[in-house]
CSV table of C-alpha atoms and ligand atoms in Angstrom, one decimal:
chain,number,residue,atom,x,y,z
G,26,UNK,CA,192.4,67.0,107.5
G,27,UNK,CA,191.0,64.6,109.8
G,28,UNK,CA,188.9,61.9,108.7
G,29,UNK,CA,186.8,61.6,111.8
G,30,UNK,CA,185.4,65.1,111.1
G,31,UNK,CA,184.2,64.6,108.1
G,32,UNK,CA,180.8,65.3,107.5
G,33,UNK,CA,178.0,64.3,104.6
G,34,UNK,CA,177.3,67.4,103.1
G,35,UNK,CA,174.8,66.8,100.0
G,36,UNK,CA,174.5,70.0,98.8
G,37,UNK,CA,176.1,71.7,95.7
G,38,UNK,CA,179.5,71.2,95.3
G,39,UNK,CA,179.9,73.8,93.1
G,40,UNK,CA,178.1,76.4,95.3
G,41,UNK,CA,179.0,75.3,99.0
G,42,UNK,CA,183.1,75.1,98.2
G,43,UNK,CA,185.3,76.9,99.5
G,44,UNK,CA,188.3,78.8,97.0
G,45,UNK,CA,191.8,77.8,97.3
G,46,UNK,CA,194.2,80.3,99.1
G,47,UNK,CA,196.2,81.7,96.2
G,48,UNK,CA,198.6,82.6,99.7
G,49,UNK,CA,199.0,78.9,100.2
G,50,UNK,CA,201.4,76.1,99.2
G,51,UNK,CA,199.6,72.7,99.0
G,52,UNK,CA,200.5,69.6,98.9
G,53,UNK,CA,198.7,68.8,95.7
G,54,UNK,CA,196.9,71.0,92.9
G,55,UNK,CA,194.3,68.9,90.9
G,56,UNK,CA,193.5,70.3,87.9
G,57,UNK,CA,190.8,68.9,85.9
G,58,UNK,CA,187.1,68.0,87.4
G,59,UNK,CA,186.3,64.7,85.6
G,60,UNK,CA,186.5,61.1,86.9
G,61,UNK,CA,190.1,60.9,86.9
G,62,UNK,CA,190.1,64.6,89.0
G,63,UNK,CA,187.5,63.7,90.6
G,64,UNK,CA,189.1,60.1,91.8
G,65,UNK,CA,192.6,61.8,92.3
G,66,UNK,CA,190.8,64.4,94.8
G,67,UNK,CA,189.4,61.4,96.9
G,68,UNK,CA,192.2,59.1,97.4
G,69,UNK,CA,194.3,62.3,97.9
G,70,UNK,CA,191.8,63.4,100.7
G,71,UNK,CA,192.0,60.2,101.8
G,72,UNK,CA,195.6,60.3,102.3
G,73,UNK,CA,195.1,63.4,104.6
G,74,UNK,CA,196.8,65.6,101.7
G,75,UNK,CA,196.1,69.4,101.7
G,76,UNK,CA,195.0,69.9,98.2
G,77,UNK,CA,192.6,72.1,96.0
G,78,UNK,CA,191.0,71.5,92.5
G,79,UNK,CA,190.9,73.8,90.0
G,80,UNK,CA,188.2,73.2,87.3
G,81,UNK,CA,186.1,74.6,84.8
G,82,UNK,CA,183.0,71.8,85.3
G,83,UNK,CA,182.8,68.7,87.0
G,84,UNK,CA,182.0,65.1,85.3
G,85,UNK,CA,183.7,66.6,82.2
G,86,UNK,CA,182.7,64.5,79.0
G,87,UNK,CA,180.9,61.7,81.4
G,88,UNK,CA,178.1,64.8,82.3
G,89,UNK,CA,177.5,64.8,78.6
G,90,UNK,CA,177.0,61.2,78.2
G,91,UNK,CA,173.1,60.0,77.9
G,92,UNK,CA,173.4,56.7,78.9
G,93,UNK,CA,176.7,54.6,80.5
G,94,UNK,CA,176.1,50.8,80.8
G,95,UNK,CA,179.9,50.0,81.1
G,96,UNK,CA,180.6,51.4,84.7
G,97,UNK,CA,180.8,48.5,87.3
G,98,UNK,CA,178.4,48.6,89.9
G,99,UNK,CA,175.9,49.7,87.2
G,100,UNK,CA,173.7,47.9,85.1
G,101,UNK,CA,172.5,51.6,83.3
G,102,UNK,CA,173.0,54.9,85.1
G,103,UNK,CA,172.7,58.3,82.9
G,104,UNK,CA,176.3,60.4,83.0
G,105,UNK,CA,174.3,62.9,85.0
G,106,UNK,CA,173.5,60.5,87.3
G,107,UNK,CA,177.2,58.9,87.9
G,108,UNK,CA,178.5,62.4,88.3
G,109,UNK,CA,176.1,63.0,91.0
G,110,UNK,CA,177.5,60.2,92.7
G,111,UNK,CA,181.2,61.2,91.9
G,112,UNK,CA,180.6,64.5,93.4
G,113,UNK,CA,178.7,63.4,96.3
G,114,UNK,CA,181.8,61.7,97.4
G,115,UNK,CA,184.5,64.3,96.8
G,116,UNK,CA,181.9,66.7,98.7
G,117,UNK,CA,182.6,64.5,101.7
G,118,UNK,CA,186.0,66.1,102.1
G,119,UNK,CA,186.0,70.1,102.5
G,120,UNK,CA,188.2,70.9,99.8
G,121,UNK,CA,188.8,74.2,98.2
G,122,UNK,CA,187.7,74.3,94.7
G,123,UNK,CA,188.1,77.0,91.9
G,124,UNK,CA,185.3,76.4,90.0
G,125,UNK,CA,184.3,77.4,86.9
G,126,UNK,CA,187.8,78.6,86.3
G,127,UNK,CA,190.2,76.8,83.2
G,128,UNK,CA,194.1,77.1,83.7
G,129,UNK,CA,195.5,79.1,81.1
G,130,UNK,CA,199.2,78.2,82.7
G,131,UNK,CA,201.4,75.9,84.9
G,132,UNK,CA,204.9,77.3,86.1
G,133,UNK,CA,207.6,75.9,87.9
G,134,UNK,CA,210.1,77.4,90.2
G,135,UNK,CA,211.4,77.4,94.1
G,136,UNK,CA,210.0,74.0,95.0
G,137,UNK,CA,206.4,74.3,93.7
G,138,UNK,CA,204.5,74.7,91.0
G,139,UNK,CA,202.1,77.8,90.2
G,140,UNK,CA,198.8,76.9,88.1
G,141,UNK,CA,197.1,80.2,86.6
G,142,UNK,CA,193.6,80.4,85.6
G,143,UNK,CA,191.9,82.7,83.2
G,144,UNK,CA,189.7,84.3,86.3
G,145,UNK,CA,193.3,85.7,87.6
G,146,UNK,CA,193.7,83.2,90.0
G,147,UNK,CA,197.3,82.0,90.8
G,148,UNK,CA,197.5,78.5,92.7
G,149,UNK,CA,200.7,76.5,94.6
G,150,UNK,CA,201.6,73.4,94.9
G,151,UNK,CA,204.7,70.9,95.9
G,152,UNK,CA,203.1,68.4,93.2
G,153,UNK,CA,200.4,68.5,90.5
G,154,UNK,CA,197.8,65.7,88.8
G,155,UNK,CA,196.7,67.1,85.4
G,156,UNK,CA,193.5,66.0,84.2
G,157,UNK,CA,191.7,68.2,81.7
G,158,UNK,CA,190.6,65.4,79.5
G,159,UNK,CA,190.1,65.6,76.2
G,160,UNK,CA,186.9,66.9,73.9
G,161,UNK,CA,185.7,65.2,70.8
G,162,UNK,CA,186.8,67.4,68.0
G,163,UNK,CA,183.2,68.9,66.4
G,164,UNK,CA,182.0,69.2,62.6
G,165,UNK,CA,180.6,72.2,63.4
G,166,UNK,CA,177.4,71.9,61.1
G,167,UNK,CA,174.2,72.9,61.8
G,168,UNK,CA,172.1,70.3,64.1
G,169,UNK,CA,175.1,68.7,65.3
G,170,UNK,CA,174.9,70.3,69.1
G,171,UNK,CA,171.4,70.5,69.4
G,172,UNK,CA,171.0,66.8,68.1
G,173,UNK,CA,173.7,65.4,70.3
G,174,UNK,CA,172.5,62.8,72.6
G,175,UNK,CA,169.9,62.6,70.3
G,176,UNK,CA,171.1,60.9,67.3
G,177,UNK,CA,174.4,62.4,67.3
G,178,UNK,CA,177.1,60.7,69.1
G,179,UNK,CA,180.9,60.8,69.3
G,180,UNK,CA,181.6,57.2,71.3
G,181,UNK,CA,181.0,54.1,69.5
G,182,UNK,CA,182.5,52.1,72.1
G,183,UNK,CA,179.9,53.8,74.5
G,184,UNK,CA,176.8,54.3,72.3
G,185,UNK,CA,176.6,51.7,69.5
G,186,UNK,CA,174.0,49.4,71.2
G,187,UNK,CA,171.6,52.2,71.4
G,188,UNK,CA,171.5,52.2,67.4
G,189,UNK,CA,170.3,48.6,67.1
G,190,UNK,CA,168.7,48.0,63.5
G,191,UNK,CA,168.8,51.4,63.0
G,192,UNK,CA,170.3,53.4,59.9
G,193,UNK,CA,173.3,55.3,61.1
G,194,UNK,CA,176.0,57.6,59.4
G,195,UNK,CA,179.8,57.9,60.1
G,196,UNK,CA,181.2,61.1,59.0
G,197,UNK,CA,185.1,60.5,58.9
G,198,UNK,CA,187.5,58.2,57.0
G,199,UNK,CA,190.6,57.6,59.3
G,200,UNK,CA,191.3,55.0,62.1
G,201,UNK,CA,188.4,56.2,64.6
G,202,UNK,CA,185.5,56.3,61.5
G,203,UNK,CA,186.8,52.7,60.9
G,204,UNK,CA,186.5,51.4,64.3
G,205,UNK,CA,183.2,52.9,64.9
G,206,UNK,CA,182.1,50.8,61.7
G,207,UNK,CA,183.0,47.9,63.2
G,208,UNK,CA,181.1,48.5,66.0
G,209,UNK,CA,178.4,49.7,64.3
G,210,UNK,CA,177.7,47.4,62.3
G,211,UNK,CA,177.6,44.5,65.0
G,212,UNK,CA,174.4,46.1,65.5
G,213,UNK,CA,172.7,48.7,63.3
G,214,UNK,CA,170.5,47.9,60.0
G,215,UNK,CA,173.0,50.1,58.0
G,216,UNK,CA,176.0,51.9,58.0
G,217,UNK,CA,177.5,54.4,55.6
G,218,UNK,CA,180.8,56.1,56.1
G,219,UNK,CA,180.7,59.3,54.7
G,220,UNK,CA,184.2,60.7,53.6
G,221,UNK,CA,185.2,64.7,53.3
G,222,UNK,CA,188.7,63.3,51.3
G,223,UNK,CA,188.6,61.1,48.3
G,224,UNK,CA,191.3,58.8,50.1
G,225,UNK,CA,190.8,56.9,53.0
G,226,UNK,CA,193.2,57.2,55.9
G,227,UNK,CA,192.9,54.6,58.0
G,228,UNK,CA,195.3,51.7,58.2
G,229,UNK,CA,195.3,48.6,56.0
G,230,UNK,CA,194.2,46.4,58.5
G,231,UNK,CA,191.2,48.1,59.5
G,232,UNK,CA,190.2,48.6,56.5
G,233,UNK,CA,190.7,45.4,55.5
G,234,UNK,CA,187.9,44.4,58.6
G,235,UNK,CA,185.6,46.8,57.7
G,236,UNK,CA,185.7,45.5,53.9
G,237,UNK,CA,184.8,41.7,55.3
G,238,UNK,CA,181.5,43.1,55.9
G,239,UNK,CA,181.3,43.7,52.5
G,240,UNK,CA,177.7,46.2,51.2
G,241,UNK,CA,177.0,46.2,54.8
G,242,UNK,CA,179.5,49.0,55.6
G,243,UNK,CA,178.8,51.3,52.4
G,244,UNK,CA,181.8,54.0,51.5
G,245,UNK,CA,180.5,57.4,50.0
G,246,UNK,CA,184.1,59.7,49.5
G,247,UNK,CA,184.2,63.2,49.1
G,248,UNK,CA,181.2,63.9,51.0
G,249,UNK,CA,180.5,67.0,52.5
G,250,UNK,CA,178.4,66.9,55.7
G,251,UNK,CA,176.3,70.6,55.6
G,252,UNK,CA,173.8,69.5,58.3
G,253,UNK,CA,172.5,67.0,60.3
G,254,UNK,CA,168.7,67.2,60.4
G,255,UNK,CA,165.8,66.7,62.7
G,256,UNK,CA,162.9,67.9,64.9
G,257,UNK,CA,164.3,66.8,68.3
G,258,UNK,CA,165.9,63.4,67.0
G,259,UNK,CA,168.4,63.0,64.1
G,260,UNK,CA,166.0,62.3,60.8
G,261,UNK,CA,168.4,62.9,58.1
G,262,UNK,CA,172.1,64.2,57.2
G,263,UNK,CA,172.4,66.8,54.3
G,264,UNK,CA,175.7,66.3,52.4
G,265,UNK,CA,176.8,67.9,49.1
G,266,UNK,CA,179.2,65.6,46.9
G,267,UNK,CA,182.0,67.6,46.2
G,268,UNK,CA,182.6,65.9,42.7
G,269,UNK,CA,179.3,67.3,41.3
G,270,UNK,CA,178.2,69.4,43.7
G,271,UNK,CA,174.9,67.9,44.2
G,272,UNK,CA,173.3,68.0,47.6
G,273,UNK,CA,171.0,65.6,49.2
G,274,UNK,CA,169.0,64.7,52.5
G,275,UNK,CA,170.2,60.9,53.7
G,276,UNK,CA,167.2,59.7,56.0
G,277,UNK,CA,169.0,58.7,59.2
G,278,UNK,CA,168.5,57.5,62.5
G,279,UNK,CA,172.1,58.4,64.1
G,280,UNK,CA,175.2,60.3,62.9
G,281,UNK,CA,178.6,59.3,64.8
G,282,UNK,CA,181.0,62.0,64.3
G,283,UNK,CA,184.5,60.6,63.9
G,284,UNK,CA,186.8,63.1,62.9
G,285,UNK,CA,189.1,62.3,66.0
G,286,UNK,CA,189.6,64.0,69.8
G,287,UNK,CA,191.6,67.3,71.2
G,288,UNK,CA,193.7,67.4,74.0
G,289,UNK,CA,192.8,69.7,76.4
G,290,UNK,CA,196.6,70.0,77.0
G,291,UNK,CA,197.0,73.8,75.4
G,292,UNK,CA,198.2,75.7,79.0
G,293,UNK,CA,200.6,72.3,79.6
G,294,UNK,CA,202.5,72.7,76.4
G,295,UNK,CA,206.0,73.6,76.5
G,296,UNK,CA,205.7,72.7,80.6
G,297,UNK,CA,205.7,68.9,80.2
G,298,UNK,CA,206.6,66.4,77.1
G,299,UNK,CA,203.5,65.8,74.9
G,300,UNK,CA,203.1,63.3,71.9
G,301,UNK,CA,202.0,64.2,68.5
G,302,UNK,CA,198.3,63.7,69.6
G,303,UNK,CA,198.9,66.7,72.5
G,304,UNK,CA,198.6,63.6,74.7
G,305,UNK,CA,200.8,64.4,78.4
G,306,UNK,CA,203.6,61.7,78.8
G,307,UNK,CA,203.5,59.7,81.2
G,308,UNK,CA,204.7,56.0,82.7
G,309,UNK,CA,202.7,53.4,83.9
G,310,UNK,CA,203.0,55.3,87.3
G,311,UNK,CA,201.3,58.1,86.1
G,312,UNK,CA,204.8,59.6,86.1
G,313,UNK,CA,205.2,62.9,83.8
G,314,UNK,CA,208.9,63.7,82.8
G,315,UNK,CA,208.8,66.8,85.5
G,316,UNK,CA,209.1,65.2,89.0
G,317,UNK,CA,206.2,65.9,91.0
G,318,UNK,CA,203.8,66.3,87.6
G,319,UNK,CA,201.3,63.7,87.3
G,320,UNK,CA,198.9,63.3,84.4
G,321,UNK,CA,195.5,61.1,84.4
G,322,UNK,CA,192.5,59.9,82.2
G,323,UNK,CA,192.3,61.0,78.7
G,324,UNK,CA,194.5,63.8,78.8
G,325,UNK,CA,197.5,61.3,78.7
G,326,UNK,CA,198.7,58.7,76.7
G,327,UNK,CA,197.2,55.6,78.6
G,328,UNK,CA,195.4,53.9,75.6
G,329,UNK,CA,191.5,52.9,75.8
G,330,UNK,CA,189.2,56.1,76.4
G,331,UNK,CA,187.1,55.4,79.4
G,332,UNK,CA,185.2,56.4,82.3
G,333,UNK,CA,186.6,53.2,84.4
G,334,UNK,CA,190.3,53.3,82.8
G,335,UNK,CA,190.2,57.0,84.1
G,336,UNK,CA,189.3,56.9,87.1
G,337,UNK,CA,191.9,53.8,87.7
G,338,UNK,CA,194.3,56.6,86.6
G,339,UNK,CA,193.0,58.7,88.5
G,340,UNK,CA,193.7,57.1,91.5
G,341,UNK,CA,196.9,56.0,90.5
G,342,UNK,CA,197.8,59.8,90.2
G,343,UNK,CA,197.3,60.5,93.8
G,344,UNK,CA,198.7,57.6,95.3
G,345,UNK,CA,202.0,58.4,93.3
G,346,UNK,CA,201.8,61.7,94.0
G,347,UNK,CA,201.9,60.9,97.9
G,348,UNK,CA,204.8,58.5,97.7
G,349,UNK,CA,206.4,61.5,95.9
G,350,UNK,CA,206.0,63.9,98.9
G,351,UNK,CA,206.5,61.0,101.4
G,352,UNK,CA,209.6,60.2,99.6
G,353,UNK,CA,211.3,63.6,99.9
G,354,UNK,CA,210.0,64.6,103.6
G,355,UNK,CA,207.7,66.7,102.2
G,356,UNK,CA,204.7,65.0,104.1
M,413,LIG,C1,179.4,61.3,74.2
M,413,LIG,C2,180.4,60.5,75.0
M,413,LIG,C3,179.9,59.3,75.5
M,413,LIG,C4,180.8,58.5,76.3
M,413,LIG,N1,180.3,57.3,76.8
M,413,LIG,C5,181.1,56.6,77.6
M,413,LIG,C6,180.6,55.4,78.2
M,413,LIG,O1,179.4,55.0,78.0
M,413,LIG,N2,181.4,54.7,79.0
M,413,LIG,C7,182.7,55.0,79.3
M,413,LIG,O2,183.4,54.4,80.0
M,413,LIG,N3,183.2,56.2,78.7
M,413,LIG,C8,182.4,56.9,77.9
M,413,LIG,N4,182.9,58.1,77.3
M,413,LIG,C9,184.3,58.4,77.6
M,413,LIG,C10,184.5,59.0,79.0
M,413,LIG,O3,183.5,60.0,79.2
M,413,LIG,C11,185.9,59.6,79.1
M,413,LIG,O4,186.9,58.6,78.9
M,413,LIG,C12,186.1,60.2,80.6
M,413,LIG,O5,185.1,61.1,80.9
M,413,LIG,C13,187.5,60.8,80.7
M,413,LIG,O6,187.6,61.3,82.0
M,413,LIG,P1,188.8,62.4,82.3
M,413,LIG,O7,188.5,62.8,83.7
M,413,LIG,O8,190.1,61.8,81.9
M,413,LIG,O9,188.5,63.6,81.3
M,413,LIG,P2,187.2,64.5,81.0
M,413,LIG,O10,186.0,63.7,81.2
M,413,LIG,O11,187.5,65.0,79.6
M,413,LIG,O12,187.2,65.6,82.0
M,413,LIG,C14,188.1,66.7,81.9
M,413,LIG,C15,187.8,67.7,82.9
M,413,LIG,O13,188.8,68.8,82.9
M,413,LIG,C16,188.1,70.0,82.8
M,413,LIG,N5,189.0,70.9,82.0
M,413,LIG,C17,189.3,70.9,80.7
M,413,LIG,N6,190.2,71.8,80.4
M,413,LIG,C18,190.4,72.5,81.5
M,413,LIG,C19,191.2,73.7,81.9
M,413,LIG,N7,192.0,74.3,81.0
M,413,LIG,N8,191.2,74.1,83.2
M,413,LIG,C20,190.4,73.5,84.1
M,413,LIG,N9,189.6,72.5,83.8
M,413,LIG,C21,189.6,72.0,82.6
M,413,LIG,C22,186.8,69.8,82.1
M,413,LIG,O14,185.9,70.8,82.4
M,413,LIG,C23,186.4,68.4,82.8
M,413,LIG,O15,185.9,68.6,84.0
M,413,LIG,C24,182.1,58.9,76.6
M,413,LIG,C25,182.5,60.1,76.1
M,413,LIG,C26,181.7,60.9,75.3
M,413,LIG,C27,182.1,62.2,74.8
């Protein structure tokens, strides 16, 4: 690829890319379409690599993000927005996408890697970045999707200054509920934690913060969450008590689902080492434990679940996959 040639082209990404050659063996396969795919795709273009992307969307959980304050360079910018940008600068480099497509698969064998997808696509490449993120695990009540992003939210760390002096709900008693209190309750009117167990999980010591707050962090245990209510904006959680099976409508101005995150790591199991969270591996070079396997962003086990930590990664990813090509006379 020539830098000089490239040209500004503003129009869909999705629609105006070209499909990888399932006949070709590139350089680099990046699998994943979120900011760490997305940043791995531009500093490997950069690098003149011949690569392809193969992803189901792009801005992954960053598209379904209301507001972002935290990104440098912006003050406020909506996730729609920032992806906008993210894919206007990937578009400046022709690369082949499957789009639209999610990788059931990854093999390995006579120097290169083979990535399937479930549209029966069948990809190569010398070296691969995998980053498929991760997706907030779901309650699956009624309300919860149509509400989200209005009322309902999944990341404290991103959305607890929108719920100033407001009355808000945790559903969840382990480390992540815990946290979110904490956050929480920096800023709303009131928080309760509402608890499916009749223990809570979480360790001591967070605990023991959340407890310093004393009746401003209320505990309700062996809740059940049936619904979570509301004409276009979270009014109200409906939760049954699973002592005495009573059910009742908590008037509430946000519900923050904490009942933890998935790995999207399902078609990478058994290829490359996982943690007991379905987390990829992988050292502070983005290193996997298969040489030429790189993992970025949320997918992996690089602590702190964020839109700039990935795309740091992200970069990372590509640069180390270069000096692994470069290293071999590969390049
Ligand atoms: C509601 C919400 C609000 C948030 N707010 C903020 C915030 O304000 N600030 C902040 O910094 N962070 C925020 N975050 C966290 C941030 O969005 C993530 O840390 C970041 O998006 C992770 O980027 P990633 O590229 O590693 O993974 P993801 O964003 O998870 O992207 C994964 C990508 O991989 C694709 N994919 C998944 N599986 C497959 C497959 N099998 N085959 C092909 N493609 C696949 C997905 O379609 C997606 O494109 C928020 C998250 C959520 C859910």
């Amino acid at each position: 690829m020539d830098l000089a040639s490239v040209s500004v082209n503003l129009t869909d990404l999705a629609a105006e890319a070209k499909r990888p050659d399932p006949a070709e063996v590139y350089d680099l396969l990046v699998l994943g379409g979120g900011p760490a795919a997305m940043t791995a795709v531009l500093y490997a273009a950069r690098k003149m690599m011949k690569l392809a992307m193969v992803t189901y969307d792009f801005g992954g959980q960053m598209a379904e993000t209301s507001e972002i304050e935290n990104y440098m360079g912006y003050r406020f910018v909506t996730g729609l927005d920032l992806t906008d940008k993210f894919k206007e600068q990937v578009q400046q480099f022709d690369i082949p996408i499957a789009w639209g497509q999610k990788v059931t698969a990854v093999r390995r064998g006579d120097g290169r890697f083979t990535v399937e997808t479930d549209q029966g696509g069948a990809f190569q490449a010398r070296t691969l970045i995998l980053a498929t993120g991760k997706r907030y695990r779901l309650l699956g009540v009624p309300g919860e999707k149509e509400l989200a992003g209005h009322g309902v939210a999944y990341c404290p760390t991103c959305d607890a200054p929108f719920f100033k002096n407001k009355v808000v709900f945790i559903a969840g008693g382990g480390n992540s509920a815990f946290t979110a209190a904490l956050d929480l309750v920096k800023v709303a009117r009131d928080v309760t934690m509402l608890n499916f167990a009749a223990d809570w999980q979480a360790d001591p010591i967070l605990q023991q913060a959340v407890e310093r707050f004393g009746d401003r962090v209320k505990r309700l245990d062996q809740q059940h969450v049936l619904a979570i209510e509301g004409n276009g904006r979270v009014e109200s959680v409906r939760v049954q008590d699973r002592r005495t099976g009573e059910e009742r409508s908590l008037p509430a101005d946000g519900v923050f689902i904490e009942i933890g995150l998935t790995s999207n790591s399902e078609p990478f199991a058994g290829f490359v080492e996982l943690n007991e969270k379905k987390e990829v591996v992988v050292d502070c070079a983005t290193r996997t434990n298969v040489p030429g396997v790189f993992g970025a962003g949320d997918l992996t086990t690089v602590p702190y679940k964020q839109i700039v930590i990935s795309t740091g990664e992200g970069a990372k990813a590509a640069l180390a996959a270069y000096d692994y090509l470069i290293h071999r006379g590969l390049l």
